[in-house]
Structure formats: C-alpha cells, structure tokens
Short mmCIF file of C-alpha atoms in Angstrom, two decimals:
data_model
loop_
_atom_site.label_atom_id
_atom_site.label_comp_id
_atom_site.label_asym_id
_atom_site.label_seq_id
_atom_site.Cartn_x
_atom_site.Cartn_y
_atom_site.Cartn_z
CA MET A 1 28.52 -20.10 29.57
CA PRO A 2 26.13 -20.89 32.34
CA LYS A 3 22.53 -21.66 31.47
CA ARG A 4 21.42 -18.33 32.91
CA ASN A 5 23.37 -16.30 30.37
CA TRP A 6 21.82 -18.21 27.46
CA GLU A 7 18.36 -17.52 28.84
CA THR A 8 19.17 -13.81 29.12
CA ILE A 9 20.51 -13.69 25.56
CA PHE A 10 17.42 -15.51 24.31
CA ARG A 11 15.06 -13.12 26.12
CA ILE A 12 16.88 -10.06 24.80
CA ALA A 13 16.84 -11.45 21.25
CA LEU A 14 13.13 -12.21 21.57
CA VAL A 15 12.32 -8.70 22.83
CA VAL A 16 14.38 -7.11 20.04
CA THR A 17 12.69 -9.30 17.42
CA ILE A 18 9.18 -8.51 18.68
CA THR A 19 9.98 -4.79 18.89
CA LEU A 20 11.40 -4.73 15.37
CA ALA A 21 8.45 -6.68 13.94
CA THR A 22 5.99 -4.31 15.64
CA PHE A 23 7.83 -1.25 14.33
CA LEU A 24 7.91 -2.61 10.77
CA TYR A 25 4.20 -3.51 10.87
CA VAL A 26 3.20 -0.04 12.13
CA ARG A 27 5.45 1.63 9.53
CA TYR A 28 3.99 -0.51 6.72
CA SER A 29 0.39 0.16 7.81
CA THR A 30 0.99 3.89 8.09
CA GLU A 31 2.67 4.05 4.69
CA ILE A 32 -0.11 2.04 2.99
CA GLU A 33 -2.79 4.34 4.44
CA GLU A 34 -0.89 7.54 3.62
CA ARG A 35 -0.38 6.55 0.00
CA GLU A 36 -3.97 5.34 -0.27
CA ARG A 37 -5.17 8.79 0.81
CA ALA A 38 -2.84 10.35 -1.76
CA LEU A 39 -4.34 8.13 -4.48
CA GLU A 40 -7.89 9.01 -3.40
CA GLN A 41 -7.03 12.71 -3.46
CA HIS A 42 -5.41 12.37 -6.89
CA LEU A 43 -8.47 10.63 -8.33
CA ALA A 44 -10.79 13.25 -6.84
CA THR A 45 -8.68 16.17 -8.02
CA HIS A 46 -7.65 15.04 -11.52
CA TYR A 47 -10.57 12.82 -12.55
CA ASN A 48 -13.42 13.99 -10.31
CA ILE A 49 -13.93 10.42 -9.02
CA SER A 50 -15.41 10.11 -5.55
CA ALA A 51 -13.96 7.58 -3.10
CA ASP A 52 -17.39 6.03 -2.51
CA THR A 53 -17.60 4.80 -6.14
CA TYR A 54 -14.77 2.28 -5.86
CA SER A 55 -13.06 -0.10 -3.47
CA ILE A 56 -9.32 -0.02 -3.05
CA ASP A 57 -6.82 -2.69 -2.04
CA GLY A 58 -3.22 -1.71 -1.37
CA THR A 59 -0.11 -3.84 -1.06
CA LEU A 60 3.65 -3.63 -1.14
CA SER A 61 5.23 -5.35 -4.13
CA LEU A 62 8.68 -5.49 -5.69
CA SER A 63 7.87 -2.35 -7.68
CA GLY A 64 6.66 -0.38 -4.65
CA TYR A 65 3.24 0.39 -3.24
CA VAL A 66 0.54 -0.84 -5.61
CA TYR A 67 -3.22 -0.28 -5.37
CA ASP A 68 -6.00 -2.11 -7.18
CA LEU A 69 -9.24 -0.20 -7.71
CA THR A 70 -12.53 -1.88 -8.48
CA PHE A 71 -15.43 0.39 -9.39
CA GLU A 72 -18.96 -0.43 -8.27
CA ASP A 73 -20.34 -0.06 -11.79
CA GLU A 74 -17.54 -2.18 -13.25
CA PRO A 75 -16.99 -5.11 -10.87
CA ASP A 76 -15.27 -7.33 -13.46
CA ALA A 77 -12.38 -4.92 -14.04
CA ALA A 78 -9.48 -3.86 -11.82
CA TYR A 79 -7.26 -0.83 -12.32
CA THR A 80 -3.74 -0.89 -10.92
CA PHE A 81 -1.97 2.26 -9.76
CA GLN A 82 1.47 2.75 -8.30
CA VAL A 83 1.97 5.48 -5.70
CA GLU A 84 5.52 6.68 -5.08
CA GLN A 85 6.99 9.17 -2.65
CA ALA A 86 8.09 12.38 -4.39
CA ALA A 87 9.74 15.59 -3.23
CA ASP A 88 6.45 17.48 -3.54
CA GLY A 89 4.23 14.76 -2.02
CA HIS A 90 3.27 11.62 -3.92
CA ARG A 91 3.37 10.63 -7.56
CA VAL A 92 0.50 8.49 -8.86
CA LYS A 93 1.01 6.38 -11.97
CA PHE A 94 -1.57 4.25 -13.76
CA GLU A 95 -0.07 0.83 -14.43
CA GLN A 96 -2.65 -1.42 -16.09
CA ALA A 97 -6.24 -2.58 -16.23
CA ASP A 98 -7.34 -6.19 -15.96
CA GLY A 99 -10.67 -7.85 -16.54
CA LYS A 100 -13.45 -7.87 -19.07
CA GLN A 101 -13.26 -4.78 -21.26
CA PRO A 102 -12.27 -2.13 -18.71
CA ALA A 103 -14.07 1.05 -19.72
CA ARG A 104 -11.89 3.60 -17.90
CA VAL A 105 -8.55 2.79 -19.52
CA ALA A 106 -8.70 5.85 -21.76
CA THR A 107 -9.42 8.01 -18.73
CA PHE A 108 -6.30 6.96 -16.84
CA ALA A 109 -3.86 6.28 -19.68
CA PRO A 110 -1.45 9.13 -20.42
#
C-alpha cells in the first residue's frame, strides 16, 4: 500500500478512538452524577439526611457504582453505598462502614 493509504487509515483510527473515548467519558460522568443524585434523594427520603451534612465521592468498581460518604460531624468514618439501576429507578444498598467507630452503622444496616 502506498504511504498515503496508511496515513488515511491512521487518521481514521485516531478519530474513531478519540470519539469513542469522549463518548465513554461523557457516559461515565453522566451515570455517576445520576446515581449520586439518586443516592442523595434516597438519604433525604428514607433517613432525613440533608446533602449539605456530608461529602460524597463516587466511582465505578468491579461491583458497580460505589459511593463513599463522609459526614461533617464524623470525619474519621466513611460509609460505602452501592447504587444500581432498577426497573423502577435506582436501588441503593448500604455496603460497609470504615473508620474509627462509625456511629451511623445501625441507621443504614438492614
């Protein structure tokens, strides 16, 4: 093949790769934010916990979308929740608490 064809193939592959990476990043960001809002709504509805009393950090792990909450009055403890897509919206599940004597475990444990 002439050199020109290889350059064209390379450019097309580069454009496809950049487009795919951009799409995946936007999809990931949107999904993280949507599930974070679902978690905030769940905490407000079921536990009467306001979003301004904690900080939240979401990530995608092997088990799905996982969120760590750290409350302002309990900075040495972290509470882990998993948020899954369900037919009727989202399902929120308390996973675990880490840190020095987390006080809210009884609140979130089933």
